[in-house]
Amino acid sequence: MKILILFILISYSSLANLTISGKVTNSENEQIAGATIKLLSLNGKILNGVIVKNDGTFLFGSIKTGFYTLNVKSIGYKEISDTINLLADFNKDYILESIINEEEELVVSATRSFRAIEDVPIRVELIPASELDESITMGLGSAKAVLGELPGVMGQVNSASSGASGVRLRGLDSRYTQILVDGVPAFGGLNMNFSVLTLPPLNLKQLEIIKGSASGLQSDAIGGIINFITRKPLSDKTELTAVLNYTTQNAKNVAIWVGQKFNDLDISIHSTYNSIPKVYLNSRKYEDNFIDVQEQSTLHINNKIAYAFSKFTDISLSTNILLDSRIGGDNRASLDFNNPSLVYFTNGLKTKRYDIIASFKSQINEKNLLLINSSFINTNRKSFFGIYNFNGKENIIYTDVNWSTNLNPLTINLGASSLFDNFEESSKDSIYGQRLFDYSTISFHSQFEYKFSNDIIAIILLKFDSHNKYGSVLIPRFSTLFKINNELSVRFALGKGWRAPNIFDEYAESRGYRFVPNITTFNKENSFSTNLDIKYKSVINDLIITTNFNIFYTSISNKIGLVLDSNSNLLNWELNPNLNSFGGELIFQAELNHFNLIFGYTYSKVTDEIKGIQVDKLLTPNHFINAAVLWEIPETIRIVSDFMLQSPQILSQNIYLSKSPTVATWGGSLEYWLNKNISIFINVENALDYKQTNYMPLYLGIPGQNSFNNNIVWGPVEGRVANIGMKIKI
């Protein structure tokens, strides 16, 4: 009897001590270290999880017999789900297939490095389609909502009356952020303050953010790069996404995206229309008779066509139209763009933007790849600031050619580009006359990427720019990746950048360019930047934890800025020798079954040298915290709650506040699927109803005088806003 019991115990022990092991590689037999593998029951419950080691292997131990599902996943590759019947120790290797479209877009935005995101030495923050889909519930008009929740990224309103705003990275002004669309520079100075507002999330597949001038191929991306990747159809059946949205402030949004594959031909059409009435909030402490949210109507039309000549060669062409009209100012005025008030102050702006972007890609053979991009952008602006008019047009022509060859372990990328930027003012300043510039830049770059091992990869970039006004510049950049083990990796980057100054300054925008002189005598702005990023990723049973810690430093010399001369009461351009930005970012993410927690903290110390004295930069919080909790059952329900807190900001001189108070906002959204094609959503932003006008007015001084100021915007201006809508996906 004892022998029988002992036999049963040994048998049970052996059945409960089985292993599941294997190796994960790509189609080129390269190990995919850092991939996550989950062990699930047949009903979908997560039982355990591991991270693939540096040598590509994985191991589950102490597993009982039975049916299980293995889920193998890594960024840039198609996910694999494999159901197994475990009767004995199980060993199987998995080959992940690259998602080609995502890879080539990653290549364009980052370093032309043909590797998965986990193997790129430069830190790239990726916002996938799922998070962009969530942002649609917060507003169809722009991707600003999702960007504003990221550490180190800050949406800044530059003019309360026109709604002009930009994206600041690590405390630097928005003019130092380079905006790309499908890897191509797509925004010039004339629409710098409306770049984010002109890219609706429904037309986007993903966002890529690269911070610091040490990253990427763009010389003038001193603050960093934000690359908007547009959608492509994935099916030979018609794909349709439509969204209807209405807010408690009577704003209406309608958007539609339609796409389909026809054998080798891809076609997609997108259109978004936004109508926002003026908003004047009565529940405010300080009365200034100015509206809080300007009246606005915006129409976007985006068409994209792509043709694959073969599996290795394709071409794409996209056309984009933006028609934007907005007007704000005194609530007592009639907001008529064609007949502005002569009694009360109003600020109106009409923008017409037309652009064409073309791309050609050819995989010559397994080692050589040719990429060609070209774009033409035409922007026309008509605006008035009180009785002052500012009208003009800007034409930008950009072309780049890149040749990449893989001489494993060395990859070489050689390229050349040209950029022609011409601005002509059709109005005339009463003091400074017509302002214009005609810039051209010819560039050549050589990039060498060397893979010392699966754990060490380095990139050296040399770029030569020749500018028709600011001469020749040599830009060196270096970045490297160290994989300490399968859970811990370190990235380091440093490099230089530069920028040709122009009149399109945030302060100039807030004044409607009234009495803003042309820039004629200054040198180019130069920058140096360095970043250290540490990433830790771990799987503990069914809990996935990812932590990023980043230290950064950026210095800008020969910084140009507008100042008001107290003697002449006129604006002048002034050279501020140095601006320094130093700080760190912490991003923590935990994923457990249907829950996802994200916490971010940014510390930035930005100082500006003014008349030989280092002072803290205005409107720049030292501390920024953002957090979000998401609970989702796919295609059933999604609940999101988010919180943001930013520390006090130093303000320009006024009679109300020298520093802003701490700003705290909280919001949440609920999306419920009626069926697999239709969902309804409700969203609340700024539920605590925090308003800047409870602490100080938005407008200071007397309209028409140089002392008038409408750019001290440090907090929410529209108060609590709720919206409800419907999504249709077919």
XYZ file of C-alpha atoms in Angstrom, residues 20-582:
563
model
C 7.972 24.752 -21.737
C 11.031 26.144 -23.501
C 12.209 27.409 -26.851
C 13.805 30.222 -28.769
C 12.386 33.369 -30.389
C 13.991 34.779 -33.541
C 13.035 36.806 -36.609
C 13.110 35.718 -40.245
C 16.834 36.569 -40.414
C 17.525 34.197 -37.479
C 18.304 37.107 -35.144
C 17.355 36.620 -31.486
C 14.509 38.867 -30.305
C 15.636 39.628 -26.769
C 13.027 41.383 -24.619
C 10.009 39.774 -26.286
C 7.255 38.868 -23.807
C 5.693 35.409 -23.639
C 2.515 34.784 -21.667
C 1.190 31.394 -20.611
C -2.625 31.430 -20.647
C -5.370 28.961 -19.848
C -7.840 28.179 -22.628
C -10.316 30.659 -21.143
C -7.745 33.454 -21.525
C -6.559 33.766 -17.912
C -2.868 34.690 -17.637
C -1.024 32.029 -15.610
C 2.586 33.126 -15.985
C 4.889 35.260 -18.098
C 8.561 35.544 -19.000
C 10.840 37.848 -20.981
C 13.009 36.326 -23.704
C 16.695 36.345 -22.715
C 19.514 37.969 -24.664
C 20.307 34.677 -26.387
C 16.680 34.427 -27.565
C 15.673 31.583 -25.234
C 12.794 31.301 -22.764
C 11.713 28.787 -20.107
C 8.598 28.065 -18.055
C 8.993 25.587 -15.215
C 6.734 23.583 -12.847
C 3.820 23.361 -15.281
C 1.060 20.762 -14.936
C -0.239 18.725 -17.849
C -3.127 20.203 -19.811
C -4.083 22.555 -22.625
C -2.447 26.004 -22.712
C -1.992 28.971 -25.035
C 1.382 30.623 -25.555
C 1.253 34.289 -26.559
C 4.516 35.583 -28.100
C 4.746 39.345 -28.581
C 7.346 41.995 -29.427
C 7.100 45.544 -30.769
C 7.510 45.644 -34.543
C 6.478 41.995 -35.065
C 3.228 40.149 -35.605
C 1.923 38.497 -32.472
C 1.792 34.668 -32.307
C -0.737 32.615 -30.308
C -0.046 28.878 -30.104
C -2.312 26.341 -28.359
C -0.501 23.290 -26.981
C -1.475 20.041 -25.235
C 1.189 19.601 -22.578
C 1.810 15.923 -21.819
C 5.601 16.056 -21.445
C 8.392 18.629 -21.500
C 7.698 20.888 -24.486
C 10.272 22.680 -26.654
C 9.465 24.832 -29.693
C 11.139 27.727 -31.495
C 9.075 30.677 -32.724
C 9.887 32.904 -35.707
C 8.202 36.310 -35.540
C 7.269 38.043 -38.760
C 8.204 41.705 -39.059
C 5.389 44.207 -39.507
C 6.992 45.835 -42.547
C 4.937 49.024 -42.607
C 5.625 49.831 -38.979
C 9.310 49.066 -39.404
C 9.819 51.364 -42.378
C 8.059 54.209 -40.617
C 10.217 53.705 -37.570
C 13.237 53.816 -39.857
C 12.179 57.144 -41.372
C 11.493 58.885 -38.076
C 14.424 57.712 -36.024
C 17.807 56.963 -37.556
C 17.179 55.042 -40.809
C 18.258 52.074 -38.661
C 16.600 48.951 -39.979
C 15.898 47.262 -36.685
C 12.992 46.671 -34.339
C 12.380 49.483 -31.858
C 13.947 47.474 -29.023
C 17.229 47.378 -30.976
C 17.404 51.063 -31.981
C 20.125 52.882 -29.971
C 18.077 56.080 -29.901
C 15.150 56.147 -27.487
C 11.879 56.259 -29.437
C 8.589 56.704 -27.559
C 5.856 54.999 -29.556
C 2.142 55.766 -29.208
C 0.341 52.939 -31.011
C -3.036 52.960 -32.727
C -4.818 51.674 -29.607
C -3.866 54.753 -27.567
C -4.688 57.069 -30.457
C -8.091 55.399 -30.682
C -8.587 56.215 -27.009
C -7.668 59.872 -27.648
C -10.481 60.163 -30.193
C -12.947 60.116 -27.288
C -11.215 63.246 -25.961
C -11.621 65.214 -29.188
C -11.467 64.676 -32.931
C -9.832 67.979 -33.687
C -6.225 67.144 -32.846
C -3.722 64.731 -31.342
C -2.923 67.363 -28.725
C -4.878 65.455 -26.052
C -2.716 62.341 -26.185
C 0.539 64.326 -26.473
C -0.326 66.426 -23.417
C -0.369 63.309 -21.220
C 3.220 62.282 -21.987
C 6.136 63.053 -19.645
C 8.366 65.809 -20.969
C 5.724 66.917 -23.494
C 3.706 70.073 -22.850
C 1.045 71.748 -24.957
C 1.477 75.521 -24.653
C -1.127 78.120 -25.649
C 0.741 81.121 -27.095
C -2.245 83.393 -27.743
C -5.502 83.333 -25.800
C -7.381 85.296 -28.469
C -6.439 83.145 -31.489
C -5.890 79.781 -29.773
C -2.376 79.481 -31.221
C -0.506 76.688 -29.479
C 2.520 74.474 -29.909
C 4.212 71.435 -28.412
C 7.150 71.962 -26.072
C 9.636 69.177 -25.341
C 11.526 69.291 -22.045
C 10.714 72.950 -21.435
C 12.044 74.278 -24.754
C 9.892 76.569 -26.898
C 7.671 74.922 -29.492
C 9.692 76.384 -32.399
C 12.465 73.925 -31.435
C 10.159 70.906 -31.951
C 10.344 69.444 -35.453
C 7.013 68.075 -36.722
C 7.165 65.299 -39.331
C 4.420 63.534 -41.264
C 5.406 60.060 -42.450
C 9.027 61.003 -41.782
C 8.967 64.190 -43.897
C 9.270 67.756 -42.477
C 5.759 69.061 -42.940
C 5.404 72.339 -41.052
C 7.124 75.665 -41.561
C 7.175 78.857 -39.572
C 3.888 80.316 -40.795
C 1.852 77.456 -39.320
C 4.265 76.584 -36.497
C 1.704 77.541 -33.859
C -1.041 75.391 -35.417
C 0.884 72.201 -36.241
C -0.701 69.953 -33.628
C -4.165 71.388 -34.249
C -4.027 70.363 -37.900
C -3.461 66.625 -37.419
C -6.654 64.807 -36.375
C -6.038 61.427 -34.678
C -8.517 59.523 -36.860
C -6.048 59.719 -39.757
C -3.107 58.499 -37.665
C -1.754 55.005 -37.143
C 0.918 55.873 -34.604
C 3.032 58.661 -33.143
C 6.778 58.568 -32.580
C 8.513 60.987 -30.224
C 12.290 61.430 -30.123
C 13.515 63.999 -27.585
C 16.691 66.048 -27.810
C 18.862 67.345 -30.640
C 21.118 64.294 -30.293
C 18.401 62.206 -31.942
C 17.353 61.715 -35.541
C 18.558 63.201 -38.812
C 16.924 66.642 -38.571
C 19.466 69.388 -37.785
C 16.888 71.899 -36.518
C 15.114 69.447 -34.185
C 16.795 71.044 -31.160
C 14.006 70.044 -28.779
C 13.222 66.801 -30.567
C 10.981 65.193 -33.177
C 7.310 64.255 -33.270
C 6.503 62.039 -36.240
C 2.859 61.535 -37.229
C 2.403 58.250 -39.120
C -0.758 58.204 -41.239
C -3.041 55.197 -41.649
C -3.012 52.688 -44.485
C -5.717 50.187 -45.457
C -5.007 46.606 -44.380
C -7.794 44.653 -46.089
C -9.090 44.014 -49.601
C -12.525 44.800 -48.176
C -13.671 48.341 -47.532
C -12.543 49.631 -44.127
C -14.575 52.473 -42.652
C -14.255 54.424 -39.417
C -16.687 57.224 -38.622
C -16.979 59.293 -35.450
C -19.618 61.761 -34.289
C -18.925 63.954 -31.258
C -20.746 66.717 -29.334
C -19.547 68.705 -26.307
C -21.263 70.579 -23.501
C -19.873 73.794 -25.013
C -21.830 73.071 -28.222
C -18.787 72.043 -30.265
C -19.553 69.542 -33.045
C -17.084 67.149 -34.674
C -17.595 64.743 -37.561
C -14.842 62.539 -39.002
C -14.662 59.683 -41.488
C -11.856 57.479 -42.799
C -12.343 55.036 -45.679
C -9.692 52.761 -47.158
C -9.283 49.603 -49.217
C -6.605 47.478 -50.875
C -7.094 46.637 -54.552
C -4.438 43.990 -55.191
C -1.283 46.135 -55.455
C -3.118 49.450 -55.036
C -4.009 51.048 -51.652
C -6.450 53.960 -51.454
C -7.613 55.892 -48.379
C -9.676 59.047 -47.888
C -10.055 60.986 -44.651
C -12.054 64.063 -43.719
C -12.717 65.814 -40.414
C -14.904 68.851 -39.760
C -14.878 70.749 -36.451
C -17.238 73.534 -35.474
C -16.552 75.325 -32.176
C -18.663 78.304 -31.061
C -17.236 81.048 -28.896
C -17.207 80.284 -25.166
C -17.565 82.984 -22.540
C -17.618 81.607 -19.002
C -19.591 83.634 -16.471
C -18.265 81.639 -13.503
C -14.968 83.505 -13.171
C -13.415 85.668 -10.498
C -11.778 88.199 -12.835
C -13.894 89.945 -15.452
C -12.164 91.256 -18.567
C -15.009 90.964 -21.136
C -12.904 88.660 -23.323
C -14.121 85.278 -24.513
C -12.347 82.178 -23.187
C -12.463 79.962 -26.296
C -12.363 81.458 -29.783
C -14.980 80.684 -32.454
C -13.495 78.188 -34.900
C -14.314 76.036 -37.918
C -11.833 73.595 -39.442
C -11.997 71.258 -42.426
C -9.361 68.601 -43.154
C -9.282 66.474 -46.310
C -6.522 63.870 -46.646
C -6.142 61.449 -49.549
C -3.477 58.768 -49.864
C -2.690 56.328 -52.645
C 0.065 53.703 -52.717
C 1.079 51.231 -55.423
C 3.340 48.185 -55.047
C 5.224 47.466 -58.267
C 6.500 44.300 -56.592
C 7.052 42.869 -53.141
C 10.183 45.000 -52.882
C 9.277 48.274 -54.614
C 6.398 50.675 -53.924
C 5.428 54.310 -54.241
C 2.931 56.468 -52.326
C 1.364 59.873 -52.835
C -0.713 61.842 -50.343
C -2.520 65.166 -50.695
C -3.737 67.221 -47.759
C -5.998 70.253 -47.501
C -6.602 72.325 -44.376
C -9.072 75.207 -44.198
C -9.091 76.835 -40.760
C -10.937 79.953 -39.625
C -10.960 81.299 -36.064
C -11.789 84.553 -34.323
C -11.674 85.642 -30.690
C -11.408 88.743 -28.586
C -13.901 90.991 -26.798
C -17.212 89.326 -25.988
C -19.057 92.557 -26.788
C -17.837 92.581 -30.405
C -19.562 91.015 -33.374
C -17.230 88.185 -34.408
C -17.336 88.810 -38.147
C -14.083 87.989 -39.939
C -15.000 90.017 -43.029
C -16.110 93.048 -41.012
C -14.012 93.230 -37.823
C -15.081 95.582 -35.064
C -13.467 99.020 -34.951
C -14.665 99.620 -31.383
C -13.786 96.397 -29.555
C -10.651 94.276 -29.896
C -10.920 91.130 -32.016
C -8.288 88.703 -33.293
C -9.083 86.715 -36.437
C -7.078 84.247 -38.477
C -7.720 82.247 -41.641
C -5.295 79.570 -42.771
C -5.327 77.672 -46.065
C -2.779 74.902 -46.329
C -2.170 72.564 -49.269
C 0.549 69.950 -49.365
C 1.688 66.942 -51.381
C 3.985 64.222 -50.018
C 5.495 61.520 -52.250
C 7.628 58.543 -51.212
C 9.449 55.820 -53.138
C 10.979 52.687 -51.608
C 12.903 49.940 -53.349
C 14.563 46.942 -51.716
C 17.269 46.454 -54.360
C 18.378 43.184 -52.773
C 18.556 41.702 -49.294
C 21.335 44.131 -48.346
C 20.490 47.408 -50.122
C 17.510 49.720 -49.736
C 16.717 52.989 -51.533
C 14.328 55.590 -50.039
C 13.236 58.833 -51.733
C 10.862 61.381 -50.156
C 9.627 64.682 -51.496
C 7.047 67.232 -50.375
C 5.571 70.578 -51.385
C 3.735 72.705 -48.798
C 1.848 75.910 -49.518
C 0.414 77.902 -46.608
C -1.604 81.106 -46.968
C -2.495 83.170 -43.928
C -4.815 86.142 -43.521
C -5.167 87.615 -40.043
C -5.939 90.720 -38.067
C -5.027 91.747 -34.518
C -7.355 94.603 -33.687
C -6.965 97.002 -36.613
C -3.543 95.549 -37.531
C -3.310 93.124 -40.473
C -0.744 90.375 -41.047
C -1.068 88.433 -44.304
C 1.427 86.244 -46.117
C 2.250 82.970 -47.785
C 4.977 80.373 -47.312
C 6.174 77.729 -49.777
C 8.348 74.816 -48.682
C 9.938 72.247 -51.010
C 11.728 69.290 -49.431
C 13.479 66.269 -50.987
C 15.691 63.558 -49.521
C 17.429 60.476 -50.933
C 18.749 57.684 -48.705
C 20.760 54.595 -49.571
C 21.257 51.937 -46.917
C 23.469 48.883 -47.211
C 23.776 46.074 -44.667
C 27.324 44.710 -44.420
C 26.556 42.746 -41.270
C 27.578 43.665 -38.583
C 27.995 47.143 -40.152
C 25.086 49.057 -41.666
C 25.868 52.200 -43.688
C 23.333 54.873 -44.580
C 24.257 57.625 -47.029
C 21.889 60.414 -47.913
C 21.328 63.897 -49.272
C 18.475 66.360 -48.851
C 17.393 69.823 -49.927
C 15.040 72.261 -48.228
C 13.758 75.493 -49.771
C 11.680 77.752 -47.511
C 10.281 81.014 -48.866
C 8.012 83.469 -47.005
C 6.519 86.617 -48.470
C 4.338 89.075 -46.571
C 1.541 90.636 -48.608
C 0.625 93.099 -45.849
C 2.995 95.824 -44.648
C 4.040 96.750 -41.130
C 3.722 100.515 -40.565
C 7.205 100.661 -38.995
C 9.218 97.758 -40.439
C 7.581 97.356 -43.846
C 7.305 93.941 -45.495
C 9.007 91.009 -43.771
C 10.273 88.079 -45.794
C 12.950 85.428 -46.043
C 14.177 82.979 -48.667
C 16.163 80.120 -47.138
C 17.740 77.123 -48.844
C 19.655 74.254 -47.247
C 21.565 71.456 -48.981
C 22.568 68.566 -46.708
C 24.601 65.364 -46.865
C 24.840 62.718 -44.175
C 26.781 59.537 -43.447
C 25.525 57.207 -40.752
C 27.387 54.139 -39.549
C 25.662 51.585 -37.353
C 27.766 48.785 -35.911
C 26.433 45.727 -34.091
C 29.238 44.594 -31.809
C 26.987 41.807 -30.488
C 23.322 41.161 -29.804
C 23.773 43.294 -26.686
C 25.789 46.289 -27.964
C 24.830 48.498 -30.925
C 26.269 51.947 -31.738
C 25.515 54.667 -34.302
C 27.786 57.482 -35.486
C 26.226 60.207 -37.652
C 27.979 63.013 -39.518
C 25.797 65.572 -41.269
C 26.941 68.502 -43.381
C 24.518 71.410 -43.976
C 25.084 74.278 -46.380
C 22.707 77.244 -45.842
C 22.435 80.191 -48.220
C 22.561 82.718 -45.352
C 24.135 81.008 -42.336
C 26.921 79.146 -44.148
C 28.169 75.595 -43.609
C 27.666 73.484 -40.500
C 29.009 70.051 -39.553
C 26.739 68.124 -37.182
C 28.177 65.092 -35.308
C 25.926 62.727 -33.329
C 26.534 59.495 -31.441
C 24.210 56.988 -29.765
C 24.620 53.531 -28.322
C 22.570 50.722 -26.775
C 23.753 48.308 -24.085
C 21.558 45.345 -23.154
C 22.757 44.404 -19.673
C 20.440 41.395 -19.594
C 17.024 40.439 -20.903
C 15.356 42.854 -18.441
C 17.708 45.842 -18.319
C 19.010 48.068 -21.128
C 20.832 51.411 -21.287
C 20.830 53.993 -24.082
C 23.161 56.969 -24.364
C 23.182 59.731 -26.985
C 24.881 63.065 -27.564
C 25.112 65.450 -30.472
C 24.746 68.933 -31.868
C 22.084 70.803 -33.810
C 21.356 74.235 -35.205
C 18.467 76.385 -36.421
C 18.061 79.308 -38.823
C 16.035 81.972 -36.932
C 12.966 83.635 -38.458
C 10.203 85.973 -37.298
C 7.818 83.140 -36.364
C 8.266 83.352 -32.614
C 5.707 82.423 -29.920
C 5.737 85.969 -28.537
C 5.351 87.434 -32.034
C 2.302 85.209 -32.603
C 0.656 86.449 -29.400
C 0.965 90.021 -30.724
C -0.338 89.235 -34.194
C 3.160 90.169 -35.548
C 2.362 93.833 -34.887
C 5.601 95.884 -34.933
C 7.743 92.717 -35.114
C 10.954 93.538 -37.030
C 12.613 91.260 -39.552
C 15.700 89.264 -38.517
C 18.703 90.477 -40.479
C 21.879 90.589 -38.394
C 21.977 87.573 -36.070
C 23.891 84.303 -36.302
C 22.311 80.856 -36.323
C 21.163 79.234 -33.070
C 23.377 76.295 -31.991
C 22.616 73.441 -29.622
C 24.251 70.573 -27.773
C 22.228 67.755 -26.242
C 22.850 64.540 -24.343
C 20.535 61.827 -23.002
C 20.939 58.804 -20.750
C 18.031 56.348 -20.691
C 17.687 53.245 -18.519
C 14.887 50.773 -19.222
C 13.805 47.888 -16.996
C 11.162 45.373 -18.043
C 10.024 42.404 -15.970
C 7.269 39.797 -15.992
C 6.101 38.516 -12.605
C 3.473 35.844 -13.203
C 0.721 37.787 -14.995
C 2.107 41.243 -14.100
C 4.214 43.098 -16.709
C 6.259 46.024 -15.377
C 8.142 48.531 -17.553
C 10.190 51.391 -16.105
C 12.109 54.107 -17.973
C 14.413 56.571 -16.270
C 15.944 59.328 -18.372
C 18.419 62.131 -17.638
C 18.760 64.912 -20.224
C 20.667 68.117 -20.857
C 20.291 70.617 -23.719
C 22.155 73.873 -24.213
C 21.250 76.488 -26.851
C 23.722 79.243 -27.683
C 22.986 82.391 -29.707
C 19.312 82.101 -28.760
C 17.192 84.837 -30.350
C 14.135 86.321 -28.605
C 11.745 89.272 -28.809
C 11.865 91.939 -26.102
C 9.887 95.123 -25.543
C 12.118 98.211 -25.402
C 10.959 100.292 -22.430
C 12.287 103.514 -23.977
C 10.909 103.287 -27.540
C 7.998 100.984 -26.568
C 8.865 98.952 -29.670
C 9.789 95.300 -30.085
C 13.377 94.309 -30.845
C 15.188 91.028 -31.412
C 17.734 90.394 -28.697
C 20.526 87.841 -28.410
C 20.376 85.724 -25.234
C 23.746 83.929 -25.193
C 22.696 80.700 -23.493
C 19.626 78.673 -22.605
C 20.038 75.469 -20.593
C 17.544 72.673 -19.984
C 18.430 69.968 -17.474
